[in-house]
Coordinates of C-alpha atoms in Angstrom, one line a residue:
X59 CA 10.5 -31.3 2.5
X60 CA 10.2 -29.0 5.3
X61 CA 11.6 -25.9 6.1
X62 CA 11.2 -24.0 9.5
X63 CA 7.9 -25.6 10.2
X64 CA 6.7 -24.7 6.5
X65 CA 5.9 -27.6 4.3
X66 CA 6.4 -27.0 0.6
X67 CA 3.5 -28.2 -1.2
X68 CA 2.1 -27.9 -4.8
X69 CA -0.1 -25.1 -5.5
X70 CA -3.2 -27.4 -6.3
X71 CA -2.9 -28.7 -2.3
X72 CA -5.2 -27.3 0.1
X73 CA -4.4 -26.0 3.3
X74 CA -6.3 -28.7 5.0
X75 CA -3.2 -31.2 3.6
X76 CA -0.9 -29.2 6.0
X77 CA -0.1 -28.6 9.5
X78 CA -0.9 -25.4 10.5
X79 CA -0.7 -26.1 14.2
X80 CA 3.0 -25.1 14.3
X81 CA 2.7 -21.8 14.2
X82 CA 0.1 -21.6 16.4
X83 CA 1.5 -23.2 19.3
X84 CA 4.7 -21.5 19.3
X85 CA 2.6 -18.8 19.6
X86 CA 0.5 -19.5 22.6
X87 CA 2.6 -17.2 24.8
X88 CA 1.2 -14.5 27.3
X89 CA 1.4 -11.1 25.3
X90 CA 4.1 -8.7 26.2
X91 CA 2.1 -5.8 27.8
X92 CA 4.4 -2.5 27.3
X93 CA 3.5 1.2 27.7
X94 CA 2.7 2.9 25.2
X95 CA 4.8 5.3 23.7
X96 CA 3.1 9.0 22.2
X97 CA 6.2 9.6 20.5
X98 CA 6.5 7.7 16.8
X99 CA 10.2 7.9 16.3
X100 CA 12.0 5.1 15.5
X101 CA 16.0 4.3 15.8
X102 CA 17.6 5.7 13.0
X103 CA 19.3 3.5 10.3
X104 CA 22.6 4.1 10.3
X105 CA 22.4 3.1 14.6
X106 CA 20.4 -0.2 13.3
X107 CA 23.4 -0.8 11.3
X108 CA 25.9 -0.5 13.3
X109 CA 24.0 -1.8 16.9
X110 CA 21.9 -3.6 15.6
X111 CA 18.8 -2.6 18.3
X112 CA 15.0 -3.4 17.2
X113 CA 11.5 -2.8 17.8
X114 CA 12.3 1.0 19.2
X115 CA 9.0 2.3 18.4
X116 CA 7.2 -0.6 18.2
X117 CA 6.2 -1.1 21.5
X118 CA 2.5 -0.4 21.7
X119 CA -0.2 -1.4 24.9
X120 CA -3.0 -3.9 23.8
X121 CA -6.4 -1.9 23.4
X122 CA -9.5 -3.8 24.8
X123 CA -11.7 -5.6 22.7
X124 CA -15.0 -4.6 21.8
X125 CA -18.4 -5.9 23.2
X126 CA -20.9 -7.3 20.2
X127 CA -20.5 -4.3 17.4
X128 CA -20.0 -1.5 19.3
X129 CA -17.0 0.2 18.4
X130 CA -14.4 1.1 20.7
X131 CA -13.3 4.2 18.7
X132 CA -16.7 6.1 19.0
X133 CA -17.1 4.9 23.0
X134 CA -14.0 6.7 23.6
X135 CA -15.1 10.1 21.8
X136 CA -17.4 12.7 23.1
X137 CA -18.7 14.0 19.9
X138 CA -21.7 11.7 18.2
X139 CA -20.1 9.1 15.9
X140 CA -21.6 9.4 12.3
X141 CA -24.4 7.3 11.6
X142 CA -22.4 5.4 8.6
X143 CA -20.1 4.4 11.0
X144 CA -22.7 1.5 12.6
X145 CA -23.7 0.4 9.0
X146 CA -19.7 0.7 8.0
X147 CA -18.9 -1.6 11.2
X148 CA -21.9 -3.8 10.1
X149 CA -21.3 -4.6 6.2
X150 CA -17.2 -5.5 7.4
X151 CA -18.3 -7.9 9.8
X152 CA -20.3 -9.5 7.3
X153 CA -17.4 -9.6 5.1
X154 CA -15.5 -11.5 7.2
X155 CA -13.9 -15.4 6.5
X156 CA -13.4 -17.9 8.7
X157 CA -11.1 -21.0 8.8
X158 CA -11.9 -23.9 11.2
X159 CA -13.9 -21.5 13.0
X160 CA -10.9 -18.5 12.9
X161 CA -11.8 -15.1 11.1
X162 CA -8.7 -14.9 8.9
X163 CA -9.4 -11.7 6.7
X164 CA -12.3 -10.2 4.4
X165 CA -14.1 -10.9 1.5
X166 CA -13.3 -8.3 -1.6
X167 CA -17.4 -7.8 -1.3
X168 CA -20.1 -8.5 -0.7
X169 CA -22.4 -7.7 -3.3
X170 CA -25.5 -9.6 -3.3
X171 CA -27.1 -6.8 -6.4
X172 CA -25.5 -9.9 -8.8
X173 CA -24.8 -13.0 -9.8
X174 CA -21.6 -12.8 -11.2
X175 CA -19.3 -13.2 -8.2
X176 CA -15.9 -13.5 -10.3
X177 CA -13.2 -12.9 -7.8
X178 CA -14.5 -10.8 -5.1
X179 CA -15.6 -13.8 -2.6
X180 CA -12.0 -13.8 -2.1
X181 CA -9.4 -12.6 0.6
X182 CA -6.9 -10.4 -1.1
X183 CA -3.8 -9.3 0.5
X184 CA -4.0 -5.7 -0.4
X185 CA -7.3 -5.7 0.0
X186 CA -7.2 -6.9 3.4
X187 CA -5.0 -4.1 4.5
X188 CA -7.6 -1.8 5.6
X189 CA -9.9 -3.9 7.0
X190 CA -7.1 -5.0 9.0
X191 CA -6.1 -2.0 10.2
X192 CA -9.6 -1.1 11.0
X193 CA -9.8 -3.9 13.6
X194 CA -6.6 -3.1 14.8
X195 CA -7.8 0.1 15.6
X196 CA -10.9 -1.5 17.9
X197 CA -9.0 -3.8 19.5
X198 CA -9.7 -6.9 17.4
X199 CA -6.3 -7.9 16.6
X200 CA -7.2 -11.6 16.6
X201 CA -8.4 -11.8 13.1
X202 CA -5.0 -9.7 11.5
X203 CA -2.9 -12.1 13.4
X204 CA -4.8 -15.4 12.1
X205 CA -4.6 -13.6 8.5
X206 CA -0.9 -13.2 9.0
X207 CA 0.0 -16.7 9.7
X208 CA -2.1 -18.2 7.0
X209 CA -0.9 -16.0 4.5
X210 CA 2.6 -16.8 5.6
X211 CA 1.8 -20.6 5.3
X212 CA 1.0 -20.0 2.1
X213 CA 3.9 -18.1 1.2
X214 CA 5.7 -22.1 1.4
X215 CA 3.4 -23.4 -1.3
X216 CA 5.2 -24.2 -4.5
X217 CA 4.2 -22.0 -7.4
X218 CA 4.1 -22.4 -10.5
X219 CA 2.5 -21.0 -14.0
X220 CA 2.8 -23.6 -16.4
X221 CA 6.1 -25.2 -16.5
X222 CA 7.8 -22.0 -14.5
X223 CA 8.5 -22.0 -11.0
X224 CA 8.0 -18.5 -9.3
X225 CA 10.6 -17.4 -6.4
X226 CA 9.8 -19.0 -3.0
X227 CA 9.3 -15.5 -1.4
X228 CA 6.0 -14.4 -3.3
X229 CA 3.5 -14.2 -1.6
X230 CA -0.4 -14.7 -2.8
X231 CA -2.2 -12.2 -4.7
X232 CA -5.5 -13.8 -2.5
X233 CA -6.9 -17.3 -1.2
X234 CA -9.9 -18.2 -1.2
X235 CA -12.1 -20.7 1.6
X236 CA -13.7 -23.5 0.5
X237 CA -16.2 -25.1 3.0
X238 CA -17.4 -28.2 2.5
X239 CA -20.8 -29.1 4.5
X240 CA -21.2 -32.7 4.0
X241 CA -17.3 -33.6 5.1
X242 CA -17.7 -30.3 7.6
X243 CA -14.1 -29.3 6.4
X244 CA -12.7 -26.1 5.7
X245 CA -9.8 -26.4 3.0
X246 CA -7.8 -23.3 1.3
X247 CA -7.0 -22.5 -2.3
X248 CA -4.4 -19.4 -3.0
X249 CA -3.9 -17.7 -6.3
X250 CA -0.3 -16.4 -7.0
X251 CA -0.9 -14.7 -10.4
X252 CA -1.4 -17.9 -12.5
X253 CA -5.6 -17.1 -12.7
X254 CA -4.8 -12.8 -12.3
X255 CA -5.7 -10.7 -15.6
X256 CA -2.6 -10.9 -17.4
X257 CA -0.9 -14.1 -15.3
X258 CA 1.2 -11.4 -13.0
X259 CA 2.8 -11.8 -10.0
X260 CA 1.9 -9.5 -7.2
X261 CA 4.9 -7.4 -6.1
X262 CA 2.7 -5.7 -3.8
X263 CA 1.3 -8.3 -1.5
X264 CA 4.8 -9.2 0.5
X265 CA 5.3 -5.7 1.1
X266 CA 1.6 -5.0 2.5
X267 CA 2.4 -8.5 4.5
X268 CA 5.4 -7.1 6.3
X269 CA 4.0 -3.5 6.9
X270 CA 0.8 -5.1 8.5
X271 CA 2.9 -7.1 10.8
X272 CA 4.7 -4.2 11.8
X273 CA 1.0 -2.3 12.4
X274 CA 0.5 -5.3 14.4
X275 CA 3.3 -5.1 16.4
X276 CA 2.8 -1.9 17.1
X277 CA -0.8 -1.6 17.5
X278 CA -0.5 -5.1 19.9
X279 CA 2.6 -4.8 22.0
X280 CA 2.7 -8.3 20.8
X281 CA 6.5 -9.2 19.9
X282 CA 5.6 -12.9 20.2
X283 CA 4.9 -13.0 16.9
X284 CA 7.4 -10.5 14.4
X285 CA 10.0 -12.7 16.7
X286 CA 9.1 -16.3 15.7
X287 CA 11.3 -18.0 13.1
X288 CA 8.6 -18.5 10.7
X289 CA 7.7 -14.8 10.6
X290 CA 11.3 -14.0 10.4
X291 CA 12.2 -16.4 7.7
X292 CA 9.1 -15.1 5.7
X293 CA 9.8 -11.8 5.8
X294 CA 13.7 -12.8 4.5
X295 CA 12.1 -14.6 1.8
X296 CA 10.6 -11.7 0.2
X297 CA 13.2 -9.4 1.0
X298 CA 15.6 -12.1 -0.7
X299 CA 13.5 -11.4 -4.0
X300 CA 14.0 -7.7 -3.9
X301 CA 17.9 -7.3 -2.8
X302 CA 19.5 -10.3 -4.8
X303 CA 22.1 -8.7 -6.9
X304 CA 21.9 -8.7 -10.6
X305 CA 22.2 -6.3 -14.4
X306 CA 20.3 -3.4 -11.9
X307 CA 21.9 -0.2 -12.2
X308 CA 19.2 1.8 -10.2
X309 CA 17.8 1.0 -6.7
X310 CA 14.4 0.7 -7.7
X311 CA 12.2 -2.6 -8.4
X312 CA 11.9 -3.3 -11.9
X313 CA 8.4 -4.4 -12.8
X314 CA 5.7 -5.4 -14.7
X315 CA 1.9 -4.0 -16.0
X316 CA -0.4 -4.8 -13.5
X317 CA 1.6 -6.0 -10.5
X318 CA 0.1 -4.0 -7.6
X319 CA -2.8 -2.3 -7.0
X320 CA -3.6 -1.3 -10.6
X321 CA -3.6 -4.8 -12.1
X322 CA -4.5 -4.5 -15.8
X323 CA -2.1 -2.9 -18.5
X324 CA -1.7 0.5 -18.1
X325 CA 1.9 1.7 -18.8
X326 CA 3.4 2.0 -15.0
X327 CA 5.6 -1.3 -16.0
X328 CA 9.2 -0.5 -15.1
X329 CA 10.1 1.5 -12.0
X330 CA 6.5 2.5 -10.8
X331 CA 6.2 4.7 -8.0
X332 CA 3.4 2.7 -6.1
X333 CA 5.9 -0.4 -5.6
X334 CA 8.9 1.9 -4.9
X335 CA 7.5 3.8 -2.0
X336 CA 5.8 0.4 -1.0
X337 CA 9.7 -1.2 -1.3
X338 CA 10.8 1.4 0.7
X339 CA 8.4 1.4 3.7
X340 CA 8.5 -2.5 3.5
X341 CA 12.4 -2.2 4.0
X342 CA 11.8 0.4 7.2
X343 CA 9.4 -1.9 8.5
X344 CA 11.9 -5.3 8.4
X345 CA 14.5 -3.2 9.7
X346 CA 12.2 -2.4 13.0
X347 CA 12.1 -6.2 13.5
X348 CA 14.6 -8.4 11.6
X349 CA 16.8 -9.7 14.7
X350 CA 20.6 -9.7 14.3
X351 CA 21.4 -12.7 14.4
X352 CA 22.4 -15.7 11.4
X353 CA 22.1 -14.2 8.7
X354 CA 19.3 -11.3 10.1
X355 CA 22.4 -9.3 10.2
X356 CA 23.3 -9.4 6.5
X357 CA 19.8 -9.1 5.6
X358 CA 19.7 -5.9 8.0
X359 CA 23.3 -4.5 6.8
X360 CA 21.6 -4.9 2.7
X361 CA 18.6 -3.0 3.6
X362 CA 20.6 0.2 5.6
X363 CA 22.2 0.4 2.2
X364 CA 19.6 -0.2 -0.1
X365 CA 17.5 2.8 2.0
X366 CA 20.4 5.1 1.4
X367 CA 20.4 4.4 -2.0
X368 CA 17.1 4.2 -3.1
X369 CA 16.1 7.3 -0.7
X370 CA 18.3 9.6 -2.6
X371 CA 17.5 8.1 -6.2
X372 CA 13.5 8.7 -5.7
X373 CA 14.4 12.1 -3.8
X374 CA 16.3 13.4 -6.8
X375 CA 14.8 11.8 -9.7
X376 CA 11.2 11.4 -9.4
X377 CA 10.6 14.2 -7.2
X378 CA 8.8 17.0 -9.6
X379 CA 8.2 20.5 -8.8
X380 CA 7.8 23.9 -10.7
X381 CA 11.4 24.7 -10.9
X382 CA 12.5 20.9 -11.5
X383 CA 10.0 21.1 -14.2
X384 CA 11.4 24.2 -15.6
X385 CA 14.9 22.3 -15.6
X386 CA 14.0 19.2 -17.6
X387 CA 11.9 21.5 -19.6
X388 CA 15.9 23.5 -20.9
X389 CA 17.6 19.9 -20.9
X390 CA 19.8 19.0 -23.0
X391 CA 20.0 15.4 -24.9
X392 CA 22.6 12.7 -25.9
X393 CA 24.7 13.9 -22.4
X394 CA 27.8 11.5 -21.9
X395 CA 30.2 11.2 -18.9
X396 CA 29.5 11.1 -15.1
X397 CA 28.6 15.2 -15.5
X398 CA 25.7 14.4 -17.2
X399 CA 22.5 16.4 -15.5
X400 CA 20.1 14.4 -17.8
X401 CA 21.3 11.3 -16.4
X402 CA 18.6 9.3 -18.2
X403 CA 18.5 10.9 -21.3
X404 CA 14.5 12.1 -20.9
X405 CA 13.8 14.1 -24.1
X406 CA 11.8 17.3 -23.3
X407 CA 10.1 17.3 -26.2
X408 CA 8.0 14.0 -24.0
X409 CA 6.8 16.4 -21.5
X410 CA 2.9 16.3 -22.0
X411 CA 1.1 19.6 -22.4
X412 CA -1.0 18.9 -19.7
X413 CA 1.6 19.3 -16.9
X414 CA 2.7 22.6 -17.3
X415 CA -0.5 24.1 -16.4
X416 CA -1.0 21.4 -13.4
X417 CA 1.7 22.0 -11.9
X418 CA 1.1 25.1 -9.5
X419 CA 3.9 27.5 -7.6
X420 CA 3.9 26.0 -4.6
X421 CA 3.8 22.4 -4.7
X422 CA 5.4 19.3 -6.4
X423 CA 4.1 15.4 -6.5
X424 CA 6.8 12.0 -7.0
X425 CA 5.9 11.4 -10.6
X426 CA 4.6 8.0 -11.8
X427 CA 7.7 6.2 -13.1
X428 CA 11.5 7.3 -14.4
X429 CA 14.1 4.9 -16.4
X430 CA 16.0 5.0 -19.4
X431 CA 14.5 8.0 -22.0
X432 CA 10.9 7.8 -19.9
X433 CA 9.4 10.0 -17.4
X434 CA 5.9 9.2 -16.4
X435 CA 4.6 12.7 -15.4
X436 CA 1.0 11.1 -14.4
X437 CA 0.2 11.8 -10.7
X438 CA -0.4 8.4 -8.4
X439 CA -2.2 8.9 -5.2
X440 CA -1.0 5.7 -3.6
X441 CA 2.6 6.1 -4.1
X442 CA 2.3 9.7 -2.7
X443 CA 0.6 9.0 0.0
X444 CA 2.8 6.3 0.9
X445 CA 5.8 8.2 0.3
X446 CA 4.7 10.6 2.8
X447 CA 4.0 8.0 5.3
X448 CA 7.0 6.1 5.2
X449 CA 9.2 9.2 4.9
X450 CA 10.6 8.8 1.4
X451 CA 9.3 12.1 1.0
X452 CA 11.4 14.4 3.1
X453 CA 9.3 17.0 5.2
X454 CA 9.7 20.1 2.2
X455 CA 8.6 17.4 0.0
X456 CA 5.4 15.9 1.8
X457 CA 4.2 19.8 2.7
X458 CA 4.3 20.5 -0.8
X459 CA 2.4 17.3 -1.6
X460 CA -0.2 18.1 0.5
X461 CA -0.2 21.7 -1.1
X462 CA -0.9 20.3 -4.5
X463 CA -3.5 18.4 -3.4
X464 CA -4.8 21.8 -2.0
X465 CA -4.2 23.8 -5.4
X466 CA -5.6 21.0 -7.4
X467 CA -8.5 19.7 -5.3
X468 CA -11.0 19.5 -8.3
X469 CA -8.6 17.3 -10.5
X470 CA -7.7 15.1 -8.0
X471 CA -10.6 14.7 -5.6
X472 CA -13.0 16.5 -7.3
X473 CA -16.6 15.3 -6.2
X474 CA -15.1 11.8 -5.0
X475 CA -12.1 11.4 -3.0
X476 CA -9.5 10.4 -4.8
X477 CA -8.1 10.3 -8.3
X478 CA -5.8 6.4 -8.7
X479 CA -3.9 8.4 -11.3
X480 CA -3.9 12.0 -13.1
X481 CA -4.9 12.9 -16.0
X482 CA -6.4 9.6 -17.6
X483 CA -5.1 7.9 -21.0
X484 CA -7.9 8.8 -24.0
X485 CA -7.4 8.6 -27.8
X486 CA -4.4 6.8 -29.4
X487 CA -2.4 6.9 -26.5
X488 CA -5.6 4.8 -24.4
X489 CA -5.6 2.0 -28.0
X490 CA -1.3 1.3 -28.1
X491 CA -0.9 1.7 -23.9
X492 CA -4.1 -0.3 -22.5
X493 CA -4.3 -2.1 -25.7
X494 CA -8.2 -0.8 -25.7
X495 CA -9.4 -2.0 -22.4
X496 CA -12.6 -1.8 -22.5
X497 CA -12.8 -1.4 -18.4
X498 CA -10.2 1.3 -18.1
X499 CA -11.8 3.9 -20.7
X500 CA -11.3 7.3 -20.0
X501 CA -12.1 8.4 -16.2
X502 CA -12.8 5.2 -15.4
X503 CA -11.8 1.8 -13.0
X504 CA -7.6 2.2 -13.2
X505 CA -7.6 5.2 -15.5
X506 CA -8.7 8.4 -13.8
X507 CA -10.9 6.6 -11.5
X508 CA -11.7 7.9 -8.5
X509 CA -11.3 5.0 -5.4
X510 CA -12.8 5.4 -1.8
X511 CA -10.3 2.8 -0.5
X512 CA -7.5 5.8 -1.1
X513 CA -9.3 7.6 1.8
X514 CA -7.4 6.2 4.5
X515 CA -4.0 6.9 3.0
X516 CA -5.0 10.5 2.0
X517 CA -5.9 11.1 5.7
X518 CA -3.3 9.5 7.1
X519 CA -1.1 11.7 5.2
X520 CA -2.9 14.7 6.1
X521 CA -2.7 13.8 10.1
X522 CA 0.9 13.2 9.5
X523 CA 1.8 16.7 8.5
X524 CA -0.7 18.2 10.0
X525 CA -3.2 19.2 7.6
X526 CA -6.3 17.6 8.9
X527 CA -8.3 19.9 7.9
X528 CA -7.7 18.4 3.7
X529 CA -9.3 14.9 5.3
X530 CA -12.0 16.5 7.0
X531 CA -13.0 17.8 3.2
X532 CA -12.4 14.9 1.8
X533 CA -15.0 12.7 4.3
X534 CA -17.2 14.8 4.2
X535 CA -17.8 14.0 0.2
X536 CA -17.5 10.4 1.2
X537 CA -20.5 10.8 3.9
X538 CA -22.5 12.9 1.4
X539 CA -22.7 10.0 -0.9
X540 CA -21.0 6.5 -0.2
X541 CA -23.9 5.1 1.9
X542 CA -26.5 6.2 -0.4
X543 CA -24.6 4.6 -3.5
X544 CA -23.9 1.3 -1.4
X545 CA -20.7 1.3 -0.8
X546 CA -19.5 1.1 -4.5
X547 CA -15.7 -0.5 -5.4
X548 CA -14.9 3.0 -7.5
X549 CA -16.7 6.2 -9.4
X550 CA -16.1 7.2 -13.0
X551 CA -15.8 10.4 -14.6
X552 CA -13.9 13.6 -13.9
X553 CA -15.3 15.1 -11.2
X554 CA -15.5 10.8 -9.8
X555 CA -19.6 12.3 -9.9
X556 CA -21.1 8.8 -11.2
X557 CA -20.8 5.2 -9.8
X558 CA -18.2 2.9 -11.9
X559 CA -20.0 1.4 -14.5
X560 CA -18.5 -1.7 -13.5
X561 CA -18.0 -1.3 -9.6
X562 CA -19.1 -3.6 -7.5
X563 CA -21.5 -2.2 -4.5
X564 CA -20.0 -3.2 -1.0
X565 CA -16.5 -3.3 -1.5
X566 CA -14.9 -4.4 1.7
X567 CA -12.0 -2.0 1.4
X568 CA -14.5 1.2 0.5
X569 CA -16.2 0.5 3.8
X570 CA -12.8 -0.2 5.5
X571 CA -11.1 2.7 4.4
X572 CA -13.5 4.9 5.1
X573 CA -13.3 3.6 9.3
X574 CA -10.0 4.1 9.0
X575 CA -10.2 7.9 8.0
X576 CA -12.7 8.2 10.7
X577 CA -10.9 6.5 13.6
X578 CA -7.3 8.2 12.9
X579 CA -9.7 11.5 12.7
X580 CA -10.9 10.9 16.3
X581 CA -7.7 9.1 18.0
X582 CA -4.8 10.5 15.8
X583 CA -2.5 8.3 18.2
X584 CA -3.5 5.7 15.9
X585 CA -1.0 7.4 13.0
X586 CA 1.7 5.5 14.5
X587 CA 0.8 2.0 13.6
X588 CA 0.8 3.1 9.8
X589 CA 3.4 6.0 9.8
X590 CA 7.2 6.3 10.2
X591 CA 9.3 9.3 11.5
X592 CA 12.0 10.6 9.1
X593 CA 15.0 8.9 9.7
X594 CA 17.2 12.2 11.2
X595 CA 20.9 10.4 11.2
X596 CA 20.3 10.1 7.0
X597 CA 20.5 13.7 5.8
X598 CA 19.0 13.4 2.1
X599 CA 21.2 15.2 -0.5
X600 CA 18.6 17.1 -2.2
X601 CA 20.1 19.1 -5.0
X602 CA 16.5 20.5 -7.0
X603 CA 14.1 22.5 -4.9
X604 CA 11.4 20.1 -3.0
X605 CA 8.7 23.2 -3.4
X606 CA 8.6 26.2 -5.3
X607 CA 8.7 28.7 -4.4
X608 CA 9.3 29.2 -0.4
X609 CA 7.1 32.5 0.6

């Protein structure tokens, strides 16, 4: 059976059984070459859904592409590039895949210090996100929009684990290119959670899939491809899974352990931050270039409202400050009737010694997850710094984000930019919530380890509300010791001062990350691909302080 020039095909088919020339020829159009604009703004929601006008925003001039290795970021600076940036550019060109003689993404790493190759000589979505964004920023956009389209061909693969059929919308956690020298064929095997830790889904990968296409998009100038039925049905798809109506009485994505970036059990099942700001910048990023037309206008008439909702839930109830933590500290329990002001019932008796001192004055963080009777008070880097890039943080709130990370730079950057999560699990609570885990011990891998790869967010962040001067700080730890250590997947301990005890050396999206931070350092211009403007016509309703206190 085929639908909009996707064949549905079991999961245990390779890509070489399918037609992948449809979507290439209905792209082989001249590129839309439009002037670029310095301002980032986009349309505001509540004109989207009412006129229904697109790409505002998006329309980006293509850059040149670069000659050999030499790349075009540091050509255009006057200032001497760092020498890790050659060696950076060299190790992700090594990483790279190709498919019938396309690049079509990166491997996880490249570590040739082992044997034991597990699952890193694969292409993973989220993984791929940085390199991506990396050649975006040189010029390359070749290999993002090959990666795009054969992710997206994947995304019509029946799935299954075991006798269970997963939603046609997910799409794969990573795929993996199997050469075969004898035949000379190239064929393609995706992995959708049925062989991930745990046999979960990843929520994450459709939302990195639409963001990049909007970084596309925007980097390219290139509408051809956002605009083509198969790209707009995919992105439906996955937005299908997330607004479908059902027992949901908040906005937020229920999930489970080890859906997105931190894939192994460690308590952020539920409503975790890192999928909720990712849920929220994925819907911004649709809305820029769903068309309105079929049903693209119901789809875009569900996601103005879902934003309105879900903007004011996160704002009100997972925003955490001094004085907000003062108020939950004086709550009262068992409330009843709609004049409740514990409307879920968290018992302060659950807040963790640990916070109160954390928590400075000035400042305030989205905390890690908040449902019935549960606050997760743990600090997560990635849904932060998304938050402040997609604007689910208002401007008070991403300031005062950036001012915790100023107040407490040694807990969460400490030697090695940057903490996944603060404070890490130890004792009892590390036995009943990781079920003892022997790779997330204390300070280590998911719990309190410090990850490179968060680099590119945390500066992105800090060009966005102009604190460049934080990123600055934070590269120059990374230049003082990532090259030397190889290039290593994550560092353990509290201070991130040693290498993981189980990281692999060359990680793709370590070396990628880091190019990022570099390039939006030098060409801040490049923010824009990455970053959306608070929407102005949707005035949050903030009733608790967003920083404390205002001097």
């Amino acid at each position: 059976m085929e639908s909009g020039g996707l064949r549905a095909v079991g999961s245990h088919c390779s890509l070489s059984e399918m037609d992948d020339l449809d979507l290439t020829r209905a792209l082989d159009k001249p590129r839309l070459k439009i002037e670029r604009k310095r301002s980032f703004d986009e349309r505001s929601m509540s004109e989207l859904s009412t006129g229904y006008s697109r790409h505002d925003g998006l329309h980006d001039s293509p850059r040149g592409r670069s000659v050999l290795d030499t790349p075009l970021s540091s050509a255009r600076n006057s200032f001497e590039p760092h020498p890790m940036m050659a060696e950076a550019w060299e190790a992700l060109r090594r990483s790279m895949v190709f498919f019938r003689g396309q690049p079509v993404g990166t491997l996880a790493a490249v570590d040739n210090t082992t044997d034991e190759v597990l699952n890193y000589d694969q292409v993973f979505v989220r993984d791929f996100v940085p390199s991506a964004l990396a050649f975006l920023m040189n010029g390359e956009p070749d290999i993002v929009k090959h990666f795009l389209l054969k992710t997206l061909q994947l995304q019509g693969w029946e799935k299954r684990v075991d006798r269970f059929k997963l939603g046609e919308g997910v799409m794969p956690a990573s795929f993996k290119v199997l050469h075969d020298p004898i035949r000379e064929t190239d064929n393609i095997v995706a992995d959708f959670g049925e062989s991930a830790i745990g046999r979960v889904a990843p929520v994450d990968s459709g939302f990195w899939w639409i963001i990049l296409l909007r970084a596309y998009t925007k980097s390219t100038g290139d509408l051809t491809l956002s605009e083509t039925p198969e790209c707009q049905k995919g992105m439906k798809l996955i937005l299908s899974l997330c607004l479908a109506e059902g027992f949901d009485t908040f906005p937020t994505l229920l999930c489970a352990d080890g859906c997105s970036m931190i894939d192994r059990r460690m308590g952020v099942y539920g409503y975790p931050i890192e999928i909720q700001a990712l849920f929220f910048m994925a819907l911004r990023s649709a809305l820029s270039m769903l068309k309105p037309v079929g049903d693209g206008r119901e789809f875009i008439e569900k996601i103005v409202k879902r934003l309105h909702a879900l903007s004011f839930h996160m704002r009100n109830y997972f925003w955490l400050d001094h004085q907000n933590l003062n108020d939950i500290y004086r709550f009262k329990t068992e409330e009843y009737s709609h004049t409740a002001v514990n409307k879920f019932n968290v018992m302060p008796d659950s807040i963790p010694e640990w916070v109160f001192d954390f928590m400075p004055l000035r400042g305030g963080y989205f905390v890690g997850n908040v449902g019935p009777a549960h606050m997760d008070f743990r600090w997560f880097a990635l849904g932060n710094c998304v938050s402040v890039l997609s604007s689910l943080a208002t401007p008070d709130q991403s300031m005062a984000i950036m001012d915790l990370l100023e107040h407490r730079w040694d807990e969460l950057v400490g030697e090695m930019p940057l903490k996944i999560c603060y404070p890490c699990l130890e004792g009892h609570e590390w036995r009943i919530v990781t079920g003892c885990d022997p790779k997330n011990t204390r300070w280590s891998y998911h719990n309190g380890g410090s990850w490179p790869v968060l680099l590119w967010q945390l500066t992105a962040a800090c060009i966005k509300t102009g604190r460049p001067q934080i990123a600055r700080r934070a590269i120059d730890l990374i230049e003082s010791r990532l090259h030397r250590d190889c290039w290593p997947e994550y560092y353990d301990g509290k201070l991130g001062r040693y290498v993981g005890k189980q990281a692999r050396k060359y990680q793709t999206w370590s070396i990628a990350g880091y190019l990022v931070a570099k390039m939006l350092l030098e060409d801040p211009s490049h923010i824009g691909m990455i970053s959306l403007e608070e929407d102005k016509f949707m005035k949050p309703v903030i009733k608790r302080s967003s920083s404390w206190p205002q001097l």
